[in-house]
Each structure stands twice: as structure tokens, then as C-alpha cells.
XYZ file of C-alpha atoms in Angstrom:
739
model
C 29.328 78.900 83.242
C 27.262 77.790 80.103
C 26.750 74.190 79.740
C 29.154 74.218 76.623
C 31.933 75.683 78.939
C 31.318 73.238 81.542
C 31.944 70.173 78.874
C 34.951 72.139 77.678
C 36.012 72.514 81.156
C 35.466 68.661 81.986
C 37.089 67.721 78.788
C 40.472 69.852 79.418
C 40.546 68.504 83.249
C 40.197 64.859 81.719
C 43.001 65.283 79.042
C 45.317 67.093 81.859
C 44.780 63.903 83.880
C 45.410 61.233 81.304
C 47.155 62.648 78.041
C 48.559 65.475 79.556
C 51.896 63.986 80.994
C 53.099 62.270 77.859
C 51.976 65.097 75.720
C 54.082 67.559 78.122
C 57.318 65.274 77.997
C 56.852 64.576 74.085
C 56.063 68.510 73.329
C 58.857 69.667 75.400
C 61.414 67.374 74.150
C 60.834 68.366 70.498
C 60.704 72.137 71.518
C 64.155 71.656 73.424
C 65.607 69.632 70.450
C 64.357 72.810 68.086
C 66.334 75.340 70.118
C 69.331 73.175 70.209
C 68.958 72.165 66.108
C 68.379 75.766 65.016
C 71.274 76.994 66.910
C 73.603 75.239 64.373
C 72.168 77.265 61.465
C 71.318 80.716 60.304
C 67.999 80.157 61.146
C 66.723 83.897 60.637
C 68.252 83.606 56.839
C 66.826 80.193 56.469
C 63.448 81.399 57.741
C 63.389 84.434 55.694
C 64.328 82.537 52.620
C 61.799 79.803 53.132
C 58.745 82.165 53.546
C 60.066 84.203 50.483
C 59.830 80.838 48.579
C 56.260 79.879 50.009
C 54.808 83.456 49.162
C 56.248 83.438 45.644
C 54.655 79.918 45.154
C 51.135 80.748 46.458
C 51.260 83.449 44.391
C 51.814 81.367 41.278
C 49.666 78.748 42.201
C 47.523 78.427 39.194
C 50.697 78.561 36.969
C 52.284 75.794 39.193
C 49.029 73.729 38.911
C 49.453 73.551 35.197
C 53.246 73.162 35.006
C 52.958 69.818 37.344
C 50.132 68.781 35.144
C 52.031 68.699 32.210
C 55.198 67.106 34.011
C 53.267 64.243 35.686
C 51.397 63.351 32.499
C 54.635 63.648 30.395
C 56.366 61.040 33.030
C 53.289 58.794 32.255
C 51.046 59.615 35.542
C 47.791 61.532 35.984
C 46.792 64.568 37.791
C 43.454 65.657 39.506
C 42.658 68.701 41.059
C 39.794 67.969 43.380
C 37.247 70.918 44.107
C 36.352 69.417 47.976
C 36.573 66.316 50.145
C 33.759 64.710 48.336
C 35.184 65.116 45.077
C 38.664 63.849 45.820
C 36.759 60.785 47.824
C 34.888 59.947 44.538
C 38.139 60.071 42.490
C 40.335 58.202 44.803
C 37.745 55.336 44.973
C 37.552 54.927 41.327
C 41.264 54.745 41.034
C 41.094 52.140 43.733
C 38.019 50.298 42.004
C 39.564 46.924 41.507
C 41.419 46.825 44.460
C 41.014 45.106 47.796
C 43.759 46.513 49.912
C 45.400 49.710 50.239
C 48.530 50.665 52.545
C 48.960 54.661 53.584
C 52.020 56.677 55.063
C 50.895 59.561 57.086
C 49.164 62.143 55.645
C 47.159 64.997 57.499
C 45.603 65.772 54.102
C 43.937 62.373 53.829
C 42.571 62.854 57.502
C 41.334 66.237 56.488
C 39.217 64.420 53.653
C 38.460 61.305 55.510
C 39.816 59.283 52.791
C 40.003 56.148 54.976
C 36.385 56.166 56.047
C 35.350 56.560 52.109
C 37.340 53.865 51.036
C 36.240 51.221 53.463
C 32.824 52.029 52.944
C 33.526 51.245 49.333
C 35.286 47.430 50.614
C 38.998 48.463 50.419
C 40.843 47.424 53.487
C 42.888 50.262 54.161
C 46.139 50.155 56.714
C 48.341 52.939 58.147
C 51.765 52.250 58.135
C 53.156 54.935 59.919
C 53.629 53.634 63.401
C 51.755 56.450 65.211
C 48.786 56.248 62.747
C 48.807 52.665 62.955
C 48.745 52.672 66.736
C 45.737 55.187 66.441
C 43.731 53.216 63.883
C 43.878 50.119 66.249
C 42.889 52.343 68.850
C 40.031 54.241 66.947
C 41.355 57.662 67.926
C 42.159 60.854 65.971
C 45.646 62.185 65.428
C 46.859 64.623 68.590
C 49.836 66.339 66.653
C 50.560 67.347 62.993
C 53.728 65.017 62.942
C 53.579 62.800 65.889
C 50.013 61.623 65.650
C 50.211 59.051 68.525
C 52.348 60.969 71.019
C 49.592 61.227 73.565
C 49.967 57.636 74.012
C 52.421 56.030 76.632
C 54.656 52.989 75.998
C 52.259 50.931 78.511
C 49.262 51.976 76.849
C 50.089 50.921 73.276
C 51.480 47.747 75.272
C 47.993 47.100 76.448
C 46.402 48.141 73.014
C 48.352 45.374 71.118
C 47.866 42.827 73.966
C 43.960 43.118 73.491
C 43.718 43.460 69.634
C 46.496 41.042 68.442
C 47.294 38.570 71.374
C 50.675 37.910 70.505
C 52.789 35.010 71.398
C 54.996 36.735 73.572
C 54.203 39.949 75.809
C 55.137 43.095 74.016
C 56.712 45.608 76.645
C 59.396 47.618 75.183
C 59.339 50.186 72.646
C 61.395 47.911 70.640
C 59.412 45.121 71.038
C 56.566 47.004 69.918
C 58.148 48.675 66.805
C 59.289 45.182 65.833
C 55.928 43.524 66.037
C 54.484 46.694 64.172
C 57.230 46.238 61.458
C 56.545 42.906 60.748
C 52.700 43.065 60.566
C 52.947 46.250 58.828
C 55.540 44.745 56.105
C 53.455 42.068 55.325
C 50.251 44.571 54.795
C 52.785 46.627 52.399
C 53.864 43.446 50.591
C 50.131 42.250 50.039
C 48.554 45.650 48.927
C 46.890 46.584 45.662
C 47.555 50.204 45.905
C 49.921 52.619 47.942
C 48.679 55.919 49.145
C 51.307 58.720 50.474
C 50.985 62.593 50.992
C 53.597 64.826 49.899
C 55.661 67.198 52.222
C 56.253 69.292 48.824
C 55.539 68.582 44.868
C 58.065 70.003 42.744
C 56.442 71.279 39.526
C 58.738 71.520 37.213
C 59.525 67.664 37.377
C 56.659 66.368 38.836
C 58.647 65.149 41.839
C 57.036 63.876 45.096
C 59.209 64.803 48.391
C 58.504 62.818 51.212
C 60.491 63.315 54.598
C 60.006 60.894 57.163
C 61.617 59.009 59.951
C 60.280 55.232 59.582
C 60.907 54.697 55.869
C 57.270 53.363 55.521
C 56.355 56.132 52.833
C 58.655 54.942 50.098
C 57.798 51.527 50.621
C 53.909 52.381 50.409
C 55.005 54.221 47.283
C 56.994 51.714 45.310
C 55.841 48.378 46.695
C 52.449 48.133 45.179
C 51.998 48.753 41.304
C 49.666 51.781 41.908
C 50.539 54.728 43.854
C 48.189 57.567 44.974
C 49.831 60.976 46.231
C 47.184 63.074 47.787
C 48.448 66.706 48.401
C 46.902 70.089 49.034
C 47.538 72.626 46.216
C 49.769 74.412 48.867
C 52.482 71.964 48.940
C 53.359 73.102 45.294
C 57.150 74.472 44.966
C 58.268 75.692 41.551
C 61.382 73.384 41.235
C 63.979 71.420 43.320
C 65.872 74.846 43.171
C 63.475 75.670 46.141
C 63.607 72.696 48.192
C 67.141 73.231 50.288
C 65.593 75.795 52.869
C 62.712 73.606 53.494
C 64.530 70.437 54.070
C 67.084 72.462 56.122
C 64.211 73.693 58.491
C 61.714 71.004 58.523
C 63.320 68.400 60.770
C 64.787 70.929 62.876
C 61.604 72.657 63.540
C 59.452 69.583 64.125
C 61.587 66.998 65.927
C 64.785 68.936 66.623
C 66.729 66.689 64.208
C 69.112 67.893 61.811
C 67.739 66.086 59.263
C 64.993 63.523 59.059
C 65.949 59.686 58.626
C 64.388 59.376 55.319
C 64.232 62.277 52.527
C 62.891 60.673 49.386
C 62.716 62.384 46.106
C 60.373 60.038 43.944
C 59.347 61.219 40.045
C 56.750 58.705 39.590
C 55.506 56.437 37.865
C 59.343 55.253 39.042
C 61.465 52.902 37.433
C 61.423 50.762 40.173
C 60.595 47.103 39.161
C 57.263 45.940 40.036
C 57.366 43.107 42.682
C 54.972 39.989 42.822
C 55.986 38.237 46.314
C 53.743 35.173 45.402
C 55.334 34.528 41.752
C 58.009 32.231 41.016
C 59.335 35.238 38.923
C 58.811 38.210 41.139
C 60.821 40.913 39.428
C 58.262 42.596 36.748
C 58.691 45.509 34.640
C 59.521 49.031 35.621
C 57.578 52.340 35.021
C 55.548 50.893 32.134
C 53.745 48.389 34.301
C 52.815 51.233 36.976
C 50.189 53.508 37.901
C 50.730 56.918 39.508
C 47.853 59.392 40.175
C 48.471 62.900 41.657
C 45.534 64.111 43.711
C 45.792 67.599 44.394
C 43.212 69.168 46.763
C 41.582 72.597 46.914
C 38.958 72.203 49.631
C 38.855 75.805 50.355
C 42.475 76.487 49.727
C 41.698 78.836 46.551
C 39.452 80.952 49.129
C 42.139 81.019 51.867
C 44.522 82.437 49.057
C 42.273 85.380 48.473
C 41.804 86.097 52.080
C 44.290 88.381 53.038
C 44.304 87.278 56.966
C 43.925 83.337 56.006
C 46.520 83.207 53.262
C 49.360 82.881 55.243
C 48.231 79.377 56.642
C 48.960 78.089 53.217
C 52.692 78.800 53.767
C 52.497 75.938 56.537
C 54.772 73.198 56.242
C 53.189 71.100 58.880
C 56.050 70.967 61.218
C 54.247 71.151 64.622
C 56.412 73.748 65.995
C 53.655 76.100 66.955
C 52.308 73.361 68.870
C 55.626 72.095 70.651
C 56.575 75.697 71.755
C 52.928 76.624 73.012
C 52.512 75.899 76.880
C 48.767 75.198 76.743
C 49.240 72.356 73.892
C 52.137 71.150 75.721
C 49.870 70.355 78.730
C 46.751 69.129 76.737
C 47.737 67.910 73.243
C 45.558 68.348 70.315
C 42.704 66.729 71.425
C 42.044 69.739 73.280
C 43.641 72.238 71.166
C 42.549 71.166 67.460
C 39.722 70.591 65.483
C 38.369 67.869 63.450
C 41.621 67.221 61.569
C 44.323 69.910 62.422
C 45.633 70.657 65.866
C 48.046 73.400 67.882
C 47.931 77.260 67.016
C 48.103 76.873 63.072
C 44.870 74.631 63.443
C 42.508 77.955 63.735
C 43.614 78.956 60.331
C 43.599 75.328 58.476
C 39.869 74.701 60.110
C 38.220 77.882 59.728
C 39.824 77.829 56.054
C 38.468 74.104 55.028
C 35.691 74.059 57.358
C 34.309 77.358 58.130
C 35.130 79.635 61.218
C 32.766 77.763 63.319
C 34.953 74.799 63.150
C 37.622 76.588 65.219
C 35.357 77.913 67.877
C 35.631 75.052 70.151
C 39.372 75.343 70.689
C 40.434 78.826 69.334
C 40.356 80.467 72.764
C 43.565 78.209 73.822
C 45.516 80.552 71.903
C 46.358 83.144 74.232
C 48.217 85.292 71.835
C 51.619 84.561 73.762
C 53.581 84.741 70.529
C 56.107 82.009 71.640
C 54.884 80.122 68.285
C 55.835 83.360 66.088
C 59.592 82.530 66.324
C 59.305 79.031 66.351
C 57.529 79.128 63.040
C 59.912 78.268 60.217
C 57.974 80.354 57.684
C 57.377 83.163 60.023
C 53.457 82.643 60.015
C 51.724 85.275 62.489
C 50.099 82.271 63.873
C 48.323 84.395 66.769
C 47.347 87.214 64.246
C 45.304 84.411 62.651
C 43.905 83.044 65.523
C 42.761 86.526 66.335
C 41.120 87.183 63.110
C 39.092 84.264 63.449
C 38.267 85.061 67.064
C 36.838 88.182 65.679
C 34.730 86.684 62.710
C 33.440 84.133 65.425
C 32.371 87.306 67.453
C 30.719 88.709 64.449
C 29.110 85.749 63.504
C 26.985 85.396 66.837
C 23.499 85.738 66.798
C 22.077 88.826 68.697
C 19.918 87.975 71.388
C 16.878 90.341 73.110
C 19.163 91.602 75.823
C 22.207 92.182 73.718
C 19.923 94.268 71.288
C 18.662 96.153 74.348
C 22.110 97.176 75.412
C 23.726 97.788 71.877
C 25.308 100.900 71.938
C 25.308 101.416 75.275
C 28.610 99.321 75.905
C 31.751 101.202 75.506
C 33.191 99.194 72.521
C 32.214 98.694 69.084
C 31.599 95.149 69.039
C 28.254 93.695 67.790
C 25.507 92.388 69.959
C 25.698 88.784 70.654
C 29.091 88.254 71.431
C 30.011 86.475 74.517
C 29.576 88.695 77.561
C 32.732 87.416 79.399
C 34.879 88.274 76.238
C 33.101 91.571 76.362
C 33.978 92.144 79.883
C 37.610 91.426 79.716
C 37.855 93.644 76.448
C 36.501 96.640 78.704
C 38.863 95.843 81.456
C 39.894 99.686 80.920
C 36.738 100.922 81.712
C 36.031 98.519 84.571
C 39.739 99.506 85.912
C 38.466 103.120 86.131
C 35.356 102.305 87.702
C 37.373 100.153 90.580
C 39.698 102.788 91.281
C 37.125 105.562 91.611
C 35.095 103.616 93.915
C 38.034 101.779 96.067
C 38.425 100.390 98.460
C 34.293 99.444 98.355
C 34.846 97.961 94.673
C 37.548 95.646 96.476
C 35.453 94.470 99.155
C 32.186 93.867 97.016
C 34.406 92.224 94.320
C 35.948 89.802 96.791
C 32.367 89.040 98.463
C 30.873 85.429 97.644
C 27.935 86.427 96.496
C 29.583 88.617 93.767
C 32.166 86.013 92.952
C 29.290 83.416 92.212
C 27.768 85.945 90.020
C 30.979 86.697 88.356
C 31.778 82.993 87.797
C 27.965 82.217 86.453
C 27.529 85.324 84.545
C 31.020 86.092 82.893
C 32.955 82.737 83.532
C 35.355 84.342 85.744
C 36.636 81.690 87.882
C 36.071 82.344 91.620
C 39.237 80.690 92.386
C 41.428 83.117 91.034
C 42.285 86.036 92.976
C 41.127 89.285 91.479
C 43.364 92.405 91.420
C 42.571 95.053 93.878
C 42.315 98.449 92.474
C 44.267 101.594 94.138
C 42.096 104.660 94.768
C 45.121 107.009 93.576
C 46.031 105.868 90.155
C 49.798 106.288 88.880
C 48.450 109.053 86.706
C 46.794 111.003 89.417
C 50.121 110.278 91.703
C 52.076 111.979 88.620
C 49.786 115.002 88.623
C 50.451 115.617 92.394
C 54.015 115.284 92.571
C 57.341 117.267 92.405
C 59.595 115.807 89.924
C 62.904 114.527 91.311
C 65.513 114.558 88.420
C 69.011 114.099 89.331
C 70.854 116.235 86.935
C 68.360 116.305 83.926
C 69.947 115.027 80.845
C 69.547 117.492 77.757
C 69.216 114.842 75.215
C 66.634 112.393 76.862
C 63.136 112.667 77.823
C 60.519 110.290 78.398
C 56.734 109.700 78.312
C 55.805 106.553 80.521
C 53.158 104.389 79.024
C 51.165 103.193 81.823
C 49.415 99.879 80.942
C 45.879 99.351 82.792
C 47.170 97.385 85.692
C 49.934 99.597 86.155
C 47.923 102.659 86.395
C 45.049 101.029 88.636
C 46.351 98.103 90.466
C 50.152 97.745 90.779
C 50.881 101.568 91.051
C 54.035 101.014 92.880
C 55.833 99.381 89.838
C 54.847 102.368 87.772
C 56.417 104.750 90.409
C 59.333 102.528 90.846
C 59.818 102.842 87.251
C 59.549 106.598 87.385
C 62.132 106.881 89.853
C 64.544 104.991 88.301
C 64.461 106.962 84.985
C 64.824 110.224 87.030
C 67.378 108.736 89.212
C 69.232 108.106 85.762
C 68.923 111.606 84.706
C 65.844 111.399 82.259
C 62.652 113.725 82.928
C 59.519 111.646 82.676
C 55.899 112.467 81.810
C 53.165 110.000 82.294
C 50.989 109.303 79.431
C 47.135 110.215 80.042
C 46.075 106.884 77.874
C 46.351 103.575 79.907
C 44.853 101.015 77.325
C 46.876 99.790 74.443
C 44.005 97.974 73.102
C 45.528 94.645 74.376
C 42.489 93.798 76.189
C 39.851 93.783 73.476
C 42.496 92.707 70.810
C 43.091 89.523 72.960
C 39.261 88.663 72.928
C 39.124 89.172 69.041
C 37.493 92.708 69.559
C 39.337 94.190 66.643
C 36.913 97.284 65.760
C 37.333 98.057 69.559
C 41.195 97.345 69.474
C 41.629 99.596 66.309
C 39.885 102.374 68.238
C 41.997 102.023 71.201
C 44.955 102.125 69.252
C 44.229 105.262 67.427
C 43.644 107.028 70.906
C 46.882 105.704 72.050
C 48.538 107.146 68.733
C 46.821 110.292 69.193
C 48.213 110.570 72.812
C 51.720 109.707 72.209
C 52.513 111.208 68.735
C 52.578 114.789 70.211
C 55.308 113.289 72.952
C 57.350 111.678 70.130
C 57.346 114.701 67.790
C 58.550 116.466 70.921
C 61.405 114.466 70.909
C 60.582 112.347 73.925
C 61.103 108.379 73.942
C 57.933 106.055 74.818
C 58.402 103.855 77.717
C 56.403 100.841 78.476
C 56.261 98.703 81.505
C 54.134 96.208 80.714
C 55.773 93.973 77.768
C 52.447 92.912 76.141
C 51.824 96.340 75.564
C 55.089 96.984 74.023
C 54.182 94.051 71.719
C 51.129 96.013 70.678
C 53.157 98.859 69.538
C 55.934 96.733 67.938
C 54.161 93.946 66.551
C 50.232 94.724 65.993
C 49.477 98.234 65.443
C 50.814 97.761 62.006
C 47.771 95.795 61.428
C 45.442 98.215 63.295
C 46.933 101.600 62.409
C 47.791 103.300 58.901
C 51.537 101.913 58.351
C 52.975 105.325 59.060
C 51.430 105.696 62.443
C 52.386 102.522 63.060
C 56.098 102.502 62.303
C 56.396 105.616 64.289
C 54.915 104.247 67.355
C 57.104 100.904 66.966
C 60.182 102.891 66.181
C 59.877 105.320 69.407
C 58.758 102.775 72.012
C 60.832 100.714 74.945
C 60.200 98.575 77.603
C 61.662 100.033 80.562
C 64.398 97.750 81.355
C 65.333 97.841 77.673
C 65.809 101.341 78.110
C 67.771 101.371 81.346
C 69.889 99.150 79.512
C 70.454 101.448 76.609
C 71.177 104.320 79.141
C 73.940 102.259 80.887
C 75.352 101.254 77.586
C 75.667 104.651 76.306
C 77.496 105.582 79.844
C 75.063 106.975 82.053
C 76.199 106.360 85.852
C 74.079 103.484 87.601
C 75.270 104.760 91.228
C 71.800 106.251 92.006
C 70.133 102.752 91.414
C 69.732 100.330 94.195
C 72.396 97.722 93.976
C 72.259 93.655 94.134
C 74.837 93.216 96.624
C 74.906 89.488 95.464
C 71.230 88.714 96.025
C 69.913 85.988 94.429
C 66.984 86.111 92.096
C 65.017 83.957 89.853
C 63.935 85.736 86.717
C 60.948 84.708 84.392
C 60.766 86.949 81.654
C 57.489 87.832 79.852
C 56.420 85.587 76.729
C 56.028 88.345 74.329
C 59.012 90.117 75.769
C 61.140 87.192 74.883
C 59.637 86.768 71.427
C 60.648 90.596 70.832
C 64.045 89.357 72.015
C 64.441 91.831 75.235
C 64.829 89.573 78.153
C 68.611 89.646 77.818
C 68.463 93.531 78.517
C 66.847 92.817 81.933
C 69.168 89.890 82.883
C 72.295 92.382 81.898
C 71.005 95.129 83.941
C 70.526 92.978 86.826
C 73.793 91.514 86.629
C 75.460 94.717 86.104
C 73.975 95.946 89.231
C 75.289 93.074 91.413
C 72.359 90.432 91.400
C 73.053 86.845 90.862
C 70.278 85.847 88.352
C 68.899 82.581 87.405
C 66.534 82.466 84.813
C 63.522 80.013 83.844
C 62.683 78.257 80.633
C 59.232 77.750 80.757
C 57.306 79.044 77.652
C 54.584 80.860 79.799
C 53.219 81.146 82.963
C 49.521 80.447 82.020
C 47.703 83.253 82.898
C 48.274 85.137 79.553
C 46.109 88.347 80.490
C 42.319 87.009 81.060
C 42.833 83.636 80.086
C 43.898 82.373 83.482
C 40.600 84.057 84.830
C 38.086 82.068 82.710
C 36.670 79.051 84.495
C 36.206 76.705 81.682
C 40.600 77.247 81.651
C 41.294 77.626 85.326
C 42.670 73.962 86.067
C 44.627 74.567 82.635
C 46.121 77.945 83.698
C 47.307 76.514 86.881
C 48.885 73.418 85.309
C 51.002 75.474 83.067
C 51.912 77.803 86.172
C 52.689 74.862 88.490
C 55.240 73.759 85.601
C 57.002 77.096 85.955
C 56.623 77.151 89.686
C 58.409 73.927 90.007
C 61.267 75.038 87.770
C 61.860 78.028 90.299
C 61.766 75.941 93.145
C 64.189 73.719 91.773
C 66.332 76.473 91.273
C 65.955 77.729 94.874
C 68.884 77.349 97.006
C 69.325 74.888 99.530
C 69.952 77.692 102.339
C 67.052 79.941 101.378
C 64.837 80.812 98.482
C 65.439 83.131 95.676
C 63.581 86.409 95.113
C 61.343 85.690 92.171
C 61.148 88.422 89.652
C 58.849 88.749 86.571
C 58.481 90.994 83.983
C 54.917 90.875 83.378
C 51.467 91.424 85.262
C 50.245 87.987 84.576
C 53.447 86.245 85.667
C 53.560 88.326 88.779
C 49.942 87.358 89.625
C 50.331 83.412 88.706
C 53.700 83.000 90.573
C 52.632 85.261 93.756
C 49.617 82.797 93.889
C 51.664 79.415 93.545
C 54.543 80.060 95.622
C 55.087 81.075 99.056
C 56.500 84.382 98.154
C 55.707 87.598 96.092
C 56.756 88.040 92.551
C 57.808 91.726 92.005
C 58.868 93.384 88.994
C 62.440 93.806 88.027
C 62.249 97.533 87.885
C 61.143 97.483 91.375
C 64.491 95.934 92.495
C 66.456 99.145 90.839
C 64.022 101.579 92.787
C 66.330 104.173 94.511
C 63.454 104.104 97.370
C 64.146 100.290 97.924
C 65.901 99.332 100.748
C 69.062 97.603 99.365
C 70.048 94.150 99.882
C 72.983 93.441 102.534
C 76.387 93.624 100.658
């Protein structure tokens, strides 16, 4: 493991211990609230409408900038379009030239620009008035979340911080006491300030209206109490008019904190008509808009380049709700100080950091996105966050400098990636090749791989943690078994045939679940072919090896299209491979080929469910007899909405099914094998294991069932009993549970 990786592992280990418990409680609370709040509305309709609004606004961006300029100037304000951070800070400093003090509401865009540091260097006293931002300003720390900057801080930590900094007359212990103290302290700063600065959740071009969505009310005070108001917003915050605002307001708080609507939704068309106030004057109430200044500073800082980048463009649709963070199991355990860059945090941070600072600024945290896809359905504007992370990962790989060793082997490795990329990633991306070699030489390969010298070499050379159990390769693969067996189809159906696509693990390691899938389908009267191709391209795709993933996808299409043309359905055992076919191939293959595979492919329990729903007799399948099981659905299976099929089939066959809520098992393919992420992987897994143990009956443990390879591995390692794939419960060859 490299020195950089050791540093990363140490930082993650420290954050797991220090910030992890508070981050987990708060992020999971927001996420659970989102589930509840979105259940009350037609979320899919609202999300589709919101995305269309953002797509249109970004497409019309130059036009909207000119429109808002005309509107704001007609209202009596000014608009400045800043090319970059330096340009923005220079202009803002000029606006504040005669100011001694400035108060700010929360703004991630000003964090991006380092506005505070620049103004303080110019002699302006800057105070953050958002409670979380104020806490971090006192602590001299960076935000750890897009909407809750200080949510990694516990009440006790904040109390100790305020005690040390302010030495209050009475001890501050409860949240109420801390909030009251901050309110009084910040209220005085707002009354004394010369300038108020806000961000903007949305800027309505037609009227020049600034929309501020908060839960504290400080933003509107910053906007109207001082005589001068400066609003700083990225150009992506522009919407055409108030007509487009409805879906955004409906979704923003629901997605962010699980509220139906935020406490304060302020629409200001500055300079406002609110009278100016001089708290030290005998006549404190002054004039209205004529005595006020308003400056809208719009920020480019790489955004127009992002707009022209077909893969980063979606980042500009972001409404900064933080739902991608809250729904991410890795983020839930370490927060944005690990899963984030100079400014932005969580899944969407890769797009923002790469867009405004270059791909290298995302390199330190990009791998924390495992592609589990749990953020995809969480995003209120349907941004494909995992794809953005994968694209940036590919660019980071291709930006690596070739070294002498790589140059020597370039062209000899079984992929299409450049010399210089990380050897560990290259190994994981070529797992299909390694699996073929492992099966061909088993059991010797398993013995060697488990030896101490080899494990040490794998950890030092490829970053594979020695504490993680390695899969054991089977000498006879599923494909070889199929070629030497006599099919046993009970009364073959004339209308159905299946080609089973065996992922790498099913073909080379967990061959028994592949056999079970074949026997289950044949018992239901469906003839089964086993495909010769075993790698969907998921492995290289997960490492950002997009050229190799495209080649694998094309090979899969070549292998499966003749079966589809012959009327066979494609059935997949591993949900991540089905996700490739349904959600990723449209980025890797021509549209027609991708659509053919997406429409013709099914997860194995989804397919069984369809057969039973269409009248096929389930009698040949092994019955549950009331057997109690706890079922954990694979991340991508849930994103595709397929977990309910497994639950329904198990229930129909007499199993007593409990289900888990945890977003992820923590392994996520190769992620849990990497030494720098091992502790985080286990921490995520332990959260799931604790949930399963809590569901166990008092008299006996429930059987653990999981649909994904990673899930089975992690749970088998962490629990005192093996986890099995649900198709194995249905296997006619399995001994039935007692009735």
C-alpha cells in the first residue's frame, strides 16, 4: 500500500472514530425523513418535471444571464458575471471597499471562492450567521455536508467550543441554550453590519428575484438589515421565471432534510422596498429601495466548460440538497471530510470539484463512490451521479504518467487502458482474466492465494487487504458443468427459453447458486442455455476503465443477441450485471444494441416472479414451511425496483421474510477488498449485521438471504452463519424446511 493510501486509510480510520457516529445519526435521519416525505407526493412526476426545467435552463443559460441583467438593473441593482474565483473576489472586495463588517448566510458558492479569506485579508470582518457555518467558523473547520455544514459536531463538542471561545456567564449545555446564545450573538452582528451577503437557491431571471430556502431565517435578515446586499450565485442557479419554481420548492426540503417544506422560503426582488434601519439613530427608520444597494454576482468558474462537457453537464442540474450524501452508506459513516474535496461533499462532489478545479481535485475521494447507485433515485433532478464519478475516474486513470515498468508491459495486459494507471485498479478491472486462471489451476491457486507471503505481496503490490477473505475458485466452472450435464426440464414450455448469463463470481466461485438457478428455471418448465460470456464489464467499469468496459459490453452483446433473436430471455443472477445491461450499456453501446439487451434481460427472481404471476405452478420448487429468513436486497437491485419480486416469491412459497433497511453491505465489488477502505467497508457492514441480529428471533437466528455476491461475502464474514442467494432456497435439490 502506497504512502498516499496509508494516509487515506488513517484519515478514514480517524474520522470513523471521531465524526462517524454523529455523521451516521444525522445522515441516516435525513435519509429516513426523505423516504417518508417523498411518499406523500408524486415523486417521479416532480423529479421528471424538475429535471426538464433544469435541462431547459442550462440550455438557455446565455439568454437567461442577459434577461436577469436587464431585470436587476431595471430594479436598481447591478449584475456582475465573474470569470473565476479571483475575478469574483476582486469585484466583491470593491463593492465592500468602505465596509468594516459583513454578515453572511450559508453559501457553498462563496466557500468555493474562498470569499471569507479574501475579504478578511482586505480588512473586512466577516461573520457567518447560519448556525452550522458559525460553529465551523469558530472551530476553523470546513463544512462536511452541502446543507448541514456542521452536522459532524455533537452537542457536547459545540458546547465545549463555545465555552472555550466565548467564556459565557452561564454554562451552555443543551441545544436550546447553545442556539439562544448564538442567536443573540449573531443578532448583534447583523444589526451592526455594513454589508449583508447571501447565496441563492434559485435566481428568477424574468424578475430578478432571489429565492432563499432556509430553516433559520438568518438569510433574509442578512439580505435586508444592512443597506447593501450582495448575492453570490453560480450561473446554474438561474431559472426562467417564478413559473418554474414550484417543483423545485416541493422537492428541495423533502430531498434534503425530509421536511415537507423548509421553515423559510423567501422571494426577494432587490433592492427591496424594506425601509433601511439605523439602530443607533434617534430616527432609526430610513428610506426604502432608493437608499439600498444590491449586487448580484454570478459565477462562471468553470461552469460554462462543464456545460459543454456532455458527461459533466448534468452536475449543473444539482440543487445542492445533499440527498446523494444522505443516501450513501459510505458518506453516512465518514461524512464529507473524507468523502469530499476542497468545497463540495458527497457523490455529486466529484462533478463539482472536477468541473471547477480539475479532475485531480477529485482524486483523493473519488473512489469512495462505489457505484452502488442508491443516490440515483434520491436525486430530485435525476442526476446519474455514479456515471459522473466513473467518467472522472476514467479521466484520472488516463491522466496518470506512464512509468518505465508500465511502458514495458503496455499492450501485454488484457485491457485497453493506458500505461501508468494504478496496478490495483488494473487487477480488479481484469478480475475475469484472473478468475479464469484461478479456476484452471484450482485448488493450487486457492492454496497459494491464502498463503501468508502471497497475501502480503497482494497487499503491498495491489492494495488488497490481507484481512479480507479471498474467494475460492472452483475447478469446474458453471459453464463446464452445463456442457457435461443432461438437461432436466419438467414439461418444457413452448413459449419460453432462457439463456442464463453467469457473472464472473457465479461462473468461477459460487457455482452452486448458478446450478440452483438452472434447476429452478427448468423445474418451472423453462429450458436453459448457459451463456459462454461471463463478464458484463462491471469490473472494469467500476475502476473507471471505460475503454475496456466498452469492449466487454460489445462482447456480451455479440454473445447474447443471437439468443434474443432466437426468442430466448436473458436471465442474470448477479444484480450488478443486470444493472449494467439496463442502466449502463446505453452509455457504452450504440442505442439500439443497448435497448435490445435492456429490454430482454431479467434478474432471476424477477423472472421466477413473472412465471408464477402468469400461472406457472410453483409446486416443483422447495417450499419454506414457515422458515424464518432475513432478506437483504442488493443496492442496484433496489435502485431498479426489483427487490419486491424476491420478497413476493419467498412469501408465496411459505417463507417468513424480514427485510433490511441498510443502504449497502459495504463491500460493493472490489471496494471492500482495498486496504485503504477496509475499515470503512467493515463499519458499513457491521451496521447491516447489527440490523440483521436485531431482527433475529429470541429462540433462533433467522436464515440470512442476500441477492448480491458482495452482500453474501460480507454477511458471511461478519455473522456466525452463512448468507445464501434466494434462488438457492427454491432449488428443488435442496432439503425442504420442516413443515
